[in-house]
Each structure stands twice: as C-alpha cells, then as structure tokens.
Short mmCIF file of C-alpha atoms and ligand atoms in Angstrom, two decimals:
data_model
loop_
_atom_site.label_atom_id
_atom_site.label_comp_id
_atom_site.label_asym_id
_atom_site.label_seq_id
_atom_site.Cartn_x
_atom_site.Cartn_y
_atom_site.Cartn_z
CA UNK A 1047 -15.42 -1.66 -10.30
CA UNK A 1048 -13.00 -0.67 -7.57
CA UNK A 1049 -10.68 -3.18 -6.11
CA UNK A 1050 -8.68 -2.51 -2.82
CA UNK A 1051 -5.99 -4.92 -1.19
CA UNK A 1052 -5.33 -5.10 2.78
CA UNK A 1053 -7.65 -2.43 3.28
CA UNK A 1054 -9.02 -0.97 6.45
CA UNK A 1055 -12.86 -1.70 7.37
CA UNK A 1056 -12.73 0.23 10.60
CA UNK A 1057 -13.38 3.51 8.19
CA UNK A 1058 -16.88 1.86 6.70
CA UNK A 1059 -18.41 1.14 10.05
CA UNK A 1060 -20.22 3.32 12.03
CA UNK A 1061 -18.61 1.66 14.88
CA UNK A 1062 -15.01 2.70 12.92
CA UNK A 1063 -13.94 -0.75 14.65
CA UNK A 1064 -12.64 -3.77 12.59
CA UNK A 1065 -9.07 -4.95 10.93
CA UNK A 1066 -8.52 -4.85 7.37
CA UNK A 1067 -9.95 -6.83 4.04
CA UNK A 1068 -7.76 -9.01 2.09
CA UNK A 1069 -9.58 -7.92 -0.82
CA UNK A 1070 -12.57 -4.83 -1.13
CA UNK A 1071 -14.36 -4.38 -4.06
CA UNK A 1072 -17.04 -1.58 -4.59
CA UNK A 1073 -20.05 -2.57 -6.86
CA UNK A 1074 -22.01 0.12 -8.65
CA UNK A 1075 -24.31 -1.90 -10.65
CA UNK A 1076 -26.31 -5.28 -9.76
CA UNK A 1077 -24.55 -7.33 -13.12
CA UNK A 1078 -21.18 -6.22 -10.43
CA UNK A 1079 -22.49 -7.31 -7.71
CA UNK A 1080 -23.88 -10.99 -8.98
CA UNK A 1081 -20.18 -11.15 -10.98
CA UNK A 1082 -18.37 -10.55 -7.63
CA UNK A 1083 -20.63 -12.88 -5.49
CA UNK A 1084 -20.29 -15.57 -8.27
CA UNK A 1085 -16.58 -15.43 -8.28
CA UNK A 1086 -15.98 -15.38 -4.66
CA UNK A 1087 -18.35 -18.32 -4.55
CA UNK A 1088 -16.99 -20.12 -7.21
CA UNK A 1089 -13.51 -19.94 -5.60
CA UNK A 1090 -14.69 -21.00 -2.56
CA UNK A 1091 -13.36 -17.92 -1.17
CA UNK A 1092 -14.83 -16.16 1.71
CA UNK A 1093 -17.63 -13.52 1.26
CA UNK A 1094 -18.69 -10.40 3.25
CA UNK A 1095 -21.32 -7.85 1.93
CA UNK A 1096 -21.06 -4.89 3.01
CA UNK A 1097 -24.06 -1.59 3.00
CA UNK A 1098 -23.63 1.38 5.11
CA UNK A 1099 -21.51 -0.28 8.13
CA UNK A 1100 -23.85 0.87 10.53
CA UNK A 1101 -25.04 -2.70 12.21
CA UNK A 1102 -21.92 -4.73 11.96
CA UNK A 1103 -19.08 -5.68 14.79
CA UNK A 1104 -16.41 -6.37 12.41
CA UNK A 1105 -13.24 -8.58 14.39
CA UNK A 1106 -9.32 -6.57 15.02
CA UNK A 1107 -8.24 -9.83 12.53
CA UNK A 1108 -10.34 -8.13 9.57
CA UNK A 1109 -11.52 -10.42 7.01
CA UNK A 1110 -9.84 -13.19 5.52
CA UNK A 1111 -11.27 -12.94 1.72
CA UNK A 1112 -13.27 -10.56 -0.36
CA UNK A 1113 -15.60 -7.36 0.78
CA UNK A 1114 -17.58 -6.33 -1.20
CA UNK A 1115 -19.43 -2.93 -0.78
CA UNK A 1116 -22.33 -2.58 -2.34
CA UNK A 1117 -22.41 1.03 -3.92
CA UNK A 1118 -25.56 0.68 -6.50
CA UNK A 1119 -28.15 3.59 -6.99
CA UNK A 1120 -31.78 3.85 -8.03
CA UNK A 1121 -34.95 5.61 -6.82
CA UNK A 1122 -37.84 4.79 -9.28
CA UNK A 1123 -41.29 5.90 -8.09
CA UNK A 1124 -44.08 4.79 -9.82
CA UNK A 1125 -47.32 6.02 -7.98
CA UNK A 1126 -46.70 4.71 -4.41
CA UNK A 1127 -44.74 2.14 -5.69
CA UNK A 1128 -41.20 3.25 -4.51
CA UNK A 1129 -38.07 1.13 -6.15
CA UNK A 1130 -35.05 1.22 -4.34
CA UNK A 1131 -30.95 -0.26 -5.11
CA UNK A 1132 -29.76 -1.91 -2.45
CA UNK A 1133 -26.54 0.23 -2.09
CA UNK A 1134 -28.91 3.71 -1.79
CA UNK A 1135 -28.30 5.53 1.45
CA UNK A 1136 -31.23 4.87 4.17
CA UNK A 1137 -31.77 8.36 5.55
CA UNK A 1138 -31.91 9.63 2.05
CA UNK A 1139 -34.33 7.24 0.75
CA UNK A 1140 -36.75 8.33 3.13
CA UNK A 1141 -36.30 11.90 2.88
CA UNK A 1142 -37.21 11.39 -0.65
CA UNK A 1143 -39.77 9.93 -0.51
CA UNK A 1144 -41.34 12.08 2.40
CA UNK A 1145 -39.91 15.42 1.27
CA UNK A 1146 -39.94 15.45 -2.39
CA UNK A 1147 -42.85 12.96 -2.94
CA UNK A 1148 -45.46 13.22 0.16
CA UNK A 1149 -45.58 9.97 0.72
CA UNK A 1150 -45.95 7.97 3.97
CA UNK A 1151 -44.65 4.51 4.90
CA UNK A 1152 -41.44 5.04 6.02
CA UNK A 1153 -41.47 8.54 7.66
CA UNK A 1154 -41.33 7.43 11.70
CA UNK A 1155 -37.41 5.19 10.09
CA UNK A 1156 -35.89 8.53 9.15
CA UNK A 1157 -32.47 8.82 10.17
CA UNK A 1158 -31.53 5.25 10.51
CA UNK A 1159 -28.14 4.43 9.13
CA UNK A 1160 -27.39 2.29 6.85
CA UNK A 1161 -28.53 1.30 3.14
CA UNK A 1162 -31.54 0.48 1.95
CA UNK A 1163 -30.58 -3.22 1.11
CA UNK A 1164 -29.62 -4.08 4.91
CA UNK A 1165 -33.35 -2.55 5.75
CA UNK A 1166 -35.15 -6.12 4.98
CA UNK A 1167 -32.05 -8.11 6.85
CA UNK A 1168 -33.35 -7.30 10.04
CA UNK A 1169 -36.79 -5.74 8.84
CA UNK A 1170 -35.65 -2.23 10.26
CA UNK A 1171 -38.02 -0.18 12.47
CA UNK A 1172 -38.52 2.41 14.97
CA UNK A 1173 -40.99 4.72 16.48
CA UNK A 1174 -43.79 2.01 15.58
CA UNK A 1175 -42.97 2.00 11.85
CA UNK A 1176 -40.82 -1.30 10.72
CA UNK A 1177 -40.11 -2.09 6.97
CA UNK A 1178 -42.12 -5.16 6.67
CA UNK A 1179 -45.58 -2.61 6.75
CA UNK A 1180 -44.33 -1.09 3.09
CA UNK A 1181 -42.27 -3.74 1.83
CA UNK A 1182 -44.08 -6.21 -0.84
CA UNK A 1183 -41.16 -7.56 -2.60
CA UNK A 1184 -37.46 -8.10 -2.31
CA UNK A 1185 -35.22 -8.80 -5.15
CA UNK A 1186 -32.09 -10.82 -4.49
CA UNK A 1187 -29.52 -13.09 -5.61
CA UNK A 1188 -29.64 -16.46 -4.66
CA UNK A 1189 -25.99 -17.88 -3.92
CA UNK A 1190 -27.63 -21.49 -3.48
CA UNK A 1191 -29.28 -21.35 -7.00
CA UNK A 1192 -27.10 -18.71 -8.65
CA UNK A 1193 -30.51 -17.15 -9.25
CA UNK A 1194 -32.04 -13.76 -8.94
CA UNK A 1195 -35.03 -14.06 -7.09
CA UNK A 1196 -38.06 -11.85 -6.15
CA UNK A 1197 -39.39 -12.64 -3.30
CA UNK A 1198 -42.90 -11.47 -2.08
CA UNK A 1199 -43.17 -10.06 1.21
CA UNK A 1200 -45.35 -13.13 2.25
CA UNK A 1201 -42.37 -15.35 1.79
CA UNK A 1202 -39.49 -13.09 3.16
CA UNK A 1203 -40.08 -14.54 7.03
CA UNK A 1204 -40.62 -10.51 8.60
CA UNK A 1205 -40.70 -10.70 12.15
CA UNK A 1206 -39.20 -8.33 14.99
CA UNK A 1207 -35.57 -7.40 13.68
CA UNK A 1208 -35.90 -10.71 11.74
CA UNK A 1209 -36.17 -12.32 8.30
CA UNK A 1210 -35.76 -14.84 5.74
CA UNK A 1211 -32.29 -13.33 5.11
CA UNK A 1212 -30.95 -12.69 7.87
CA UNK A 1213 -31.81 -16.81 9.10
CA UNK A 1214 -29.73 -17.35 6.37
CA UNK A 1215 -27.10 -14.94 6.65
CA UNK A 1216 -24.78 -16.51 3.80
CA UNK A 1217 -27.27 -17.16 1.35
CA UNK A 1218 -29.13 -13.89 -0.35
CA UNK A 1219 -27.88 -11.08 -1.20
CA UNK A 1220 -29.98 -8.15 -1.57
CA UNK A 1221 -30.24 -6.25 -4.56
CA UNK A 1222 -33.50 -3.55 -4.59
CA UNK A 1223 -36.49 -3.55 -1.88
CA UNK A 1224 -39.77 -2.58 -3.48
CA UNK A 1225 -41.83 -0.69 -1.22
CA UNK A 1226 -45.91 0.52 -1.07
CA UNK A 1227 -46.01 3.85 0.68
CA UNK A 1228 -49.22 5.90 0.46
CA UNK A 1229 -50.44 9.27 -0.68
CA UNK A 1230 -52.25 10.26 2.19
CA UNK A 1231 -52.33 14.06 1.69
CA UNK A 1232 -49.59 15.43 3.89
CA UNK A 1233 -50.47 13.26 6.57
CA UNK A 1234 -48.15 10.23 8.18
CA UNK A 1235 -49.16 7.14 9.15
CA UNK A 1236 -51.35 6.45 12.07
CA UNK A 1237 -48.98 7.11 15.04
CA UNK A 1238 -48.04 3.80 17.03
CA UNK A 1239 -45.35 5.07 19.86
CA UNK A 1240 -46.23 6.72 22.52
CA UNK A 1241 -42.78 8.93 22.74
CA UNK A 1242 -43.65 9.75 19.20
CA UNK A 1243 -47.01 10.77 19.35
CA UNK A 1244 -46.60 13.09 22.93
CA UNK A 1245 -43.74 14.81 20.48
CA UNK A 1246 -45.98 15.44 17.65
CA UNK A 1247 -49.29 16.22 19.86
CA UNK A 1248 -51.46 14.00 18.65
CA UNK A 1249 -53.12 10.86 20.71
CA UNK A 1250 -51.58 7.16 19.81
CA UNK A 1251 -53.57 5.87 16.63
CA UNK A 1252 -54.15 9.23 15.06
CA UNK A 1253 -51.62 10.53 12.19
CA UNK A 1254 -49.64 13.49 12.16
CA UNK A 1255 -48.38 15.89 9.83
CA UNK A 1256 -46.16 13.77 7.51
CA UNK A 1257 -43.15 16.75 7.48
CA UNK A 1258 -43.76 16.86 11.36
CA UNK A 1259 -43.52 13.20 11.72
CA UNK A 1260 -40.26 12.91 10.24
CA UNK A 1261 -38.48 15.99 11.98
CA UNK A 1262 -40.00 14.62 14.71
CA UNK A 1263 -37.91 11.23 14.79
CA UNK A 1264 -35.08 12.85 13.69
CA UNK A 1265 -34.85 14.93 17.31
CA UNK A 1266 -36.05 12.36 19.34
CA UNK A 1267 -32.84 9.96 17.74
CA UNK A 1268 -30.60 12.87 18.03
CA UNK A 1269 -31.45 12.69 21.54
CA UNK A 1270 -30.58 9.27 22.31
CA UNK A 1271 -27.40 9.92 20.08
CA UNK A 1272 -29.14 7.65 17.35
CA UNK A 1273 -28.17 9.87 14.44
CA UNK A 1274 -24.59 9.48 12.75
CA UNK A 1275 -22.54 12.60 13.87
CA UNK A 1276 -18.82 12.47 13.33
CA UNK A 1277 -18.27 14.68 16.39
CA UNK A 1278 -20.44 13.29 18.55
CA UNK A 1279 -18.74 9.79 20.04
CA UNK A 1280 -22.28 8.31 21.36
CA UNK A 1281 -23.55 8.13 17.93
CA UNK A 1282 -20.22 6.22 16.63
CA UNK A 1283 -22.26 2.45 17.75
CA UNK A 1284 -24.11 0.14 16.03
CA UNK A 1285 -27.12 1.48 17.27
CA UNK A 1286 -29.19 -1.03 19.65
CA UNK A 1287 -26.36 -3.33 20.69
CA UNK A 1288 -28.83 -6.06 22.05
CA UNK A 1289 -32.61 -6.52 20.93
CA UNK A 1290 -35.53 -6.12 22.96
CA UNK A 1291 -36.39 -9.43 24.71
CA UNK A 1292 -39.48 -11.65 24.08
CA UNK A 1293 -40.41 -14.07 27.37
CA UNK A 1294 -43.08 -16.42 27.68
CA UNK A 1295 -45.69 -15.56 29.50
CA UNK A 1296 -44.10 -17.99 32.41
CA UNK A 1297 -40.99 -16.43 32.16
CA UNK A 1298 -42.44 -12.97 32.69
CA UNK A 1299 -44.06 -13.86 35.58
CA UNK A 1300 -40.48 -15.24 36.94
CA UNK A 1301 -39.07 -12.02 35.84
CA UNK A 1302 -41.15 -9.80 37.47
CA UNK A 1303 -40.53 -11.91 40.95
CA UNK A 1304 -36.79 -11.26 40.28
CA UNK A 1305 -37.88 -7.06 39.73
CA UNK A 1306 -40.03 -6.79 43.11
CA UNK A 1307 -37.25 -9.18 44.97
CA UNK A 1308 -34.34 -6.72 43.55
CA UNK A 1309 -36.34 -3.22 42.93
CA UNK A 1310 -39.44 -3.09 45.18
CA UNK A 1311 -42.79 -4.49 44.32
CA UNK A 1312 -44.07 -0.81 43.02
CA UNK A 1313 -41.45 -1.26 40.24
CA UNK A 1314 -43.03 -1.99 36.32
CA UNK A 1315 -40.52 -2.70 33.87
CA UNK A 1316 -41.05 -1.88 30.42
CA UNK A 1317 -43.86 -4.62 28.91
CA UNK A 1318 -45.33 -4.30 25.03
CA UNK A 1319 -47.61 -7.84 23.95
CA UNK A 1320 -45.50 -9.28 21.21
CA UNK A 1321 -47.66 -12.12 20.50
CA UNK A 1322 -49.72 -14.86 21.69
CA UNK A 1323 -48.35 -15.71 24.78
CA UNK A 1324 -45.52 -13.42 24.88
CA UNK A 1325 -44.43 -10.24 26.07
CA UNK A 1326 -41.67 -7.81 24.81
CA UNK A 1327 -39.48 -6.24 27.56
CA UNK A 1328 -36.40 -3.52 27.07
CA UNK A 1329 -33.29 -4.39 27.12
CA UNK A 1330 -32.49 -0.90 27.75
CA UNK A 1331 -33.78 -0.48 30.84
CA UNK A 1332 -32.34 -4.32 32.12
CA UNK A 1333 -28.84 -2.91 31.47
CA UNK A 1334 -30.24 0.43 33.23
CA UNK A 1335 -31.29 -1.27 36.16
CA UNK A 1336 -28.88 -3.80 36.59
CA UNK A 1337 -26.15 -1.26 37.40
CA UNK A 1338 -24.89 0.20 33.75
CA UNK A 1339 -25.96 3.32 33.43
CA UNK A 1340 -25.81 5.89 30.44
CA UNK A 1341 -22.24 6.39 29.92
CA UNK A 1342 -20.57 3.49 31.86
CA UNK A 1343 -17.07 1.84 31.64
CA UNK A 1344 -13.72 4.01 32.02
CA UNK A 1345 -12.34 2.20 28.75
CA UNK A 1346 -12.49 3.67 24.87
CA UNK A 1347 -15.34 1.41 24.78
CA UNK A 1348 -18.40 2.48 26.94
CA UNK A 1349 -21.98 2.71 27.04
CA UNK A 1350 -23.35 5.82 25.03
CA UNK A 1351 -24.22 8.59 27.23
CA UNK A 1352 -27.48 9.30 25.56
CA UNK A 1353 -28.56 5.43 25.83
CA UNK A 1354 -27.89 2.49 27.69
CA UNK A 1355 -28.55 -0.14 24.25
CA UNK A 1356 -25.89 1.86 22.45
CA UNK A 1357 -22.05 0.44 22.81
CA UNK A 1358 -20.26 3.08 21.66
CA UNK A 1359 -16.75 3.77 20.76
CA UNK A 1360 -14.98 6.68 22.29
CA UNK A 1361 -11.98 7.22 19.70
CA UNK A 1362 -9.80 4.26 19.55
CA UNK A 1363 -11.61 1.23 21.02
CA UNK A 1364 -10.51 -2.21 19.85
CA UNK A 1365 -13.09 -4.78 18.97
CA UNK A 1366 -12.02 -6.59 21.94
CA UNK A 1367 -12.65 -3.26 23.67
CA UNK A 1368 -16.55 -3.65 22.58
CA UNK A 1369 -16.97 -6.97 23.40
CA UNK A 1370 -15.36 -7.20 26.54
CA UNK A 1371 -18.07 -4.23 27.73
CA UNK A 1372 -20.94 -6.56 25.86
CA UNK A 1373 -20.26 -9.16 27.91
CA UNK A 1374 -19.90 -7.60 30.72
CA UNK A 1375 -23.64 -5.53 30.35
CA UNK A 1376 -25.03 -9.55 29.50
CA UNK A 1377 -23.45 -11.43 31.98
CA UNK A 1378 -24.52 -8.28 34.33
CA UNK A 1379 -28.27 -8.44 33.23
CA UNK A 1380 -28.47 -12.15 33.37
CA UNK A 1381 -27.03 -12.54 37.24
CA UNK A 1382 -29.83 -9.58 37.99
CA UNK A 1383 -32.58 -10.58 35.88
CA UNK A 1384 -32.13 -14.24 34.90
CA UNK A 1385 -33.11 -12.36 31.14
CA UNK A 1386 -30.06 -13.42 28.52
CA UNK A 1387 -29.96 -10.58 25.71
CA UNK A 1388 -28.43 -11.24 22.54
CA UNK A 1389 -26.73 -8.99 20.50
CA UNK A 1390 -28.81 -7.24 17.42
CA UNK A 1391 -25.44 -6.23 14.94
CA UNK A 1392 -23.91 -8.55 12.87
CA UNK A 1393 -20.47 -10.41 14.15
CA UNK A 1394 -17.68 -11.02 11.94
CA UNK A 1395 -14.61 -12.72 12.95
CA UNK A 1396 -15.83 -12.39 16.42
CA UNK A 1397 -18.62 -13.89 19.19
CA UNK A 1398 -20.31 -12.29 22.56
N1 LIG B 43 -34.52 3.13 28.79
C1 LIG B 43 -33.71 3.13 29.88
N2 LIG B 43 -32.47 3.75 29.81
C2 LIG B 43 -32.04 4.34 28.68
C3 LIG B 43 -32.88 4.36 27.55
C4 LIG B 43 -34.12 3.73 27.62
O1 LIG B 43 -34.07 2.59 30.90
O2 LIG B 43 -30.90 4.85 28.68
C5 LIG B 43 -35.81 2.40 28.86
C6 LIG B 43 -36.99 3.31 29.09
O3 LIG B 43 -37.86 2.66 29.98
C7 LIG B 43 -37.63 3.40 27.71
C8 LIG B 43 -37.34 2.02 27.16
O4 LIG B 43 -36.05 1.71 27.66
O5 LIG B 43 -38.99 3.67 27.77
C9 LIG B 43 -37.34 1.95 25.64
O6 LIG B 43 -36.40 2.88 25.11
P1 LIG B 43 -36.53 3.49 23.63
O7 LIG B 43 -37.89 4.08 23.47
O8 LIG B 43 -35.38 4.34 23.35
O9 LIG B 43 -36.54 2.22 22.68
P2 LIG B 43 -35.61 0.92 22.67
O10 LIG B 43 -36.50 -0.24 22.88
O11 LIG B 43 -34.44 1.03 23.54
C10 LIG B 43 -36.02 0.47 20.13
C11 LIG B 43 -35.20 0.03 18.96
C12 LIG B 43 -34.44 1.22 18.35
C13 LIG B 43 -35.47 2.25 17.94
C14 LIG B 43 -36.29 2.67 19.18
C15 LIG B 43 -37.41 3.60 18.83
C16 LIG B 43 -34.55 -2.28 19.34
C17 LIG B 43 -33.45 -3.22 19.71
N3 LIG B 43 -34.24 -1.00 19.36
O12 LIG B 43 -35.12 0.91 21.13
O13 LIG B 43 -33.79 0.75 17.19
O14 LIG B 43 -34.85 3.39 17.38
O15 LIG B 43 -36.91 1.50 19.75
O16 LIG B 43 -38.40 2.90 18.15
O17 LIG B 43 -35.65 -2.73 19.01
C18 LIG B 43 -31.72 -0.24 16.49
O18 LIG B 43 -32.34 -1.29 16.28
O19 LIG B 43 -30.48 -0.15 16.23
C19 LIG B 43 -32.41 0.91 17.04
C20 LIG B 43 -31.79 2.04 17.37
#
C-alpha cells in the first residue's frame, strides 16, 4: 500500500483541478481498501474515495484527511457473467469484454472515463445503454455496518444517473460490479439512440454489428470531445457538467410557453418520456439557447468547444475558475427558461 502526504489531486482528475490531500493512499486489493476505510472511520477522520477522477470537482483547499485511490484489478468471466474490481479502468473493461469476448451489454458505454466501481454511483450510460441493464449485483462495504455487502440489482435504487450509493454518498464503498452481458453472436444490443443508430445504419430497435457498435461510440464521443485526450483541452471536463432535466408534465407545458415567448412558436426543444408524467429535456441545448454557446467564456475555464454540457479546463483553471462559469451557465438558463439544472460530478470542498 502506497501512502502519500500533501499531495496534489489536480493530477488524478480529468478535470486536473483540485488542491492537495493531507494523506493519499493507493489500495490494490479489497482486504486494503476495507483496512483503510475502517481506519479512517474509526478515527473519525475524513474520507474521500477516489476511481478514475473523471466525475469529480475537487475544491483549490484539497482535502482535509485521507484519499484513498482505489487501484484493485480483476476481470473474471464466467459465461456472460462478467466480474469486475472496482479500481479496473472503464474503457478497458468494455473493450474486453466486446473485443476479446463478443459479448454485448456494455458496448454503446465504451470510452467513458473512469473505473468500473464509480459505474453503479451514478448508474453510467450513454448512447441508450446505462449500467443498470447488465448489472445484477454490487458488492460493497458497508461503513454503517462495517460489513461487506452484496447487493442485488433490485435493491441498488438504479435510476437516471442515480442510485442507492450515490443517495448515500458517505456510506458504501464499492468494491466489484457483477455484470450479465450476452452472447449474441457478433451482434450488439438492440440500438436505442437515434445518433447511434443513423451512425451504424441500422433503424432504432434493431442491433448492429457488436465491433461496429463500439467504434461507433467511440467517434461519435470523440466528436463531442467526450474521450480523454491529453492534448485536446475540451476533453480535460468532467464530462456532462449538469444532468438532463426531468419536468412534470405541468412544468413542461410552462416551459414550452417560455420557448415560443423567447424562440418562436416553430421552436421544439429536445423532449424524451422519462416516466409517468414526466418528460426529459437537454440541458445541453438550454445552455445552447440561452446564450452559451460551444466554446464560451474568455477565462481558463470555458465551455468545451465540441459541447455545451462539458466545462472544461483550458490549462490552468482554478476550481473557482469552474464554478464561477457553472454558475453563470445556471443562473443564465434559469432567468431564460425558468429550468434550474444541477450539476452531475461530484463536489468536494466546494458548492454551485
Ligand atoms: N445540443 C446542443 N448543443 C450542443 C450539444 C448538444 O444544443 O453543444 C443538444 C442537441 O439538441 C442534442 C441534445 O443536446 O440533440 C442532446 O445532446 P447529446 O446527444 O450529446 O446528449 P446529452 O444529453 O447532452 C447525454 C449524457 C452523456 C452521454 C450522451 C450520449 C447526460 C447528463 N449526459 O448527453 O453522458 O454521453 O447523452 O448518450 O445524461 C456524462 O454523463 O458525463 C455524459 C457524457
């Protein structure tokens, strides 16, 4: 086990934004990880686990008490039944299993940064795939208890970029993701998104080439700068910076008044059903419309140029930096739309 003192988080971020840790320690097995957690908790000392970096806002103050990075391995397959450590890189995982193995599940989430363990957090997904269709258990620790738990699918909470864990952010830690894929002879699954499936050729509901699938994703997130690319600044984010809002049917209806006063009536905004009763709008296209455009602000901190959702930082942007330009996009959005986003990365040390 490796154990750092006053050292820089910025570096383990995809944002490269944050102060230092008092204390970082890297974890390579789960017995590691539980003896860190236990510790920290024991000493009532404060606790931040850390995966990949890639969906975290971390404050210029740094953190207080211990880091710990979680750095464990494993890829077990068993059949479809795909066994992943918590600390296993993301992209890697699924290019394993679609690659080496053939299987389908988690080909259309290709690319996503991050480790595996943070992909139940906020039930990853993308390009109509989200982890909650392959996961069917979750094994974590328990800080409460002091137990390690397995927790069935049915219990972990899944909803859009939600869970169990993340509505308790302090309480689980994550330590492998069991996933169901399928053997579906070289094909992916059914294709849900319509950018997808006009890339790949094939009509919405109909599955594609599994290989094709997956290349597929990969260019259409390389176009929005949503792959990790050191050189490339509109890629060094935390991805989506705000989720996708959900509205009542009621206040859709007050919504689209506030589009046809501001726009013209012949304007649609973005609508997917989300739900009895609700609809699912893009925060992408509020910031879009409400003035912020790909690539706005004249700070180190500014919109990526590839996507409005993505904050991005330009070389030396503080965390103040990013949040001033959050703030500015939601306060923006919410005097045009009356539509409050909220952010979709984790804050530490720091609020919008
Ligand atoms: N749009 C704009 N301006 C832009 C980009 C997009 O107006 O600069 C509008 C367009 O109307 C477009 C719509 O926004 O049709 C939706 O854009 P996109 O298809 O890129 O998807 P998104 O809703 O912005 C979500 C996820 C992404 C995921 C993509 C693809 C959230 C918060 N974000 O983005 O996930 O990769 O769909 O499935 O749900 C992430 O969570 O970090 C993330 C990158």
């Amino acid at each position: 086990m490796q154990e750092l003192h006053d050292a820089p988080l910025a570096p383990l971020t995809t944002l490269r934004i944050g102060g230092p840790a008092a204390r970082l320690v890297t974890a390579t097995t789960d017995d590691e990880v539980v003896a860190v957690v236990r510790a920290a908790d024991a000493a009532g000392e404060p606790l931040l686990v850390l995966g990949g970096g890639s969906n975290l806002v971390i404050g210029d103050a740094g953190f207080p008490g211990t880091v710990l990075r979680v750095a464990t391995r494993g890829f077990e397959l068993d059949g479809t039944r795909l066994t992943v450590a918590a600390g296993e890189v993301w992209t890697q995982v699924v290019d394993r299993a679609v690659l080496d193995h053939g299987l389908a599940g988690i080909e259309f989430l290709a690319g996503i940064p991050g480790s595996a363990g943070a992909t139940p957090v906020q039930n990853v997904g993308a390009y109509g795939q989200e982890v909650a269709d392959t996961i069917t258990e979750v094994v974590v620790h328990d800080r409460r208890s002091g137990e390690t738990l397995t927790v069935p699918a049915a219990d972990c909470g899944f909803a859009y970029r939600h869970s169990r864990f993340k509505a308790e952010p302090d309480r689980y830690v994550v330590l492998r993701v069991v996933f169901e894929l399928q053997d579906a002879d070289g094909a992916s699954t059914p294709v849900r998104y319509a950018e997808a499936a006009r890339t790949l050729g094939v009509a919405q509901g109909e599955r594609a080439e599994l290989r094709a699938a997956r290349e597929a994703v990969l260019k259409l997130r390389a176009g929005k700068g949503m792959v990790l690319d050191p050189e490339d600044h509109d890629s060094w984010s935390a991805g989506s910076f705000f989720t996708n809002p959900i509205l009542t049917d009621a206040e859709h209806a007050a919504f689209l008044q506030r589009v046809a006063e501001r726009l013209g009536a012949d304007v649609e905004p973005p609508a997917y059903p989300a739900g009895e009763g609700l609809v699912k709008t893009s925060a992408a296209w509020l910031i879009d419309k409400a003035g912020f455009t790909k690539g706005y602000g004249s700070g180190p901190a500014r919109l990526s140029g590839k996507h409005t959702l993505a904050l991005t930082n330009r070389g030396d942007a503080t965390a103040a930096d990013l949040l001033a330009l959050a703030r500015e996009v939601r306060d923006g959005v919410a005097s045009a739309f009356g539509v409050t986003l909220v952010n979709e990365p984790v804050m530490v040390g720091v609020e919008l």
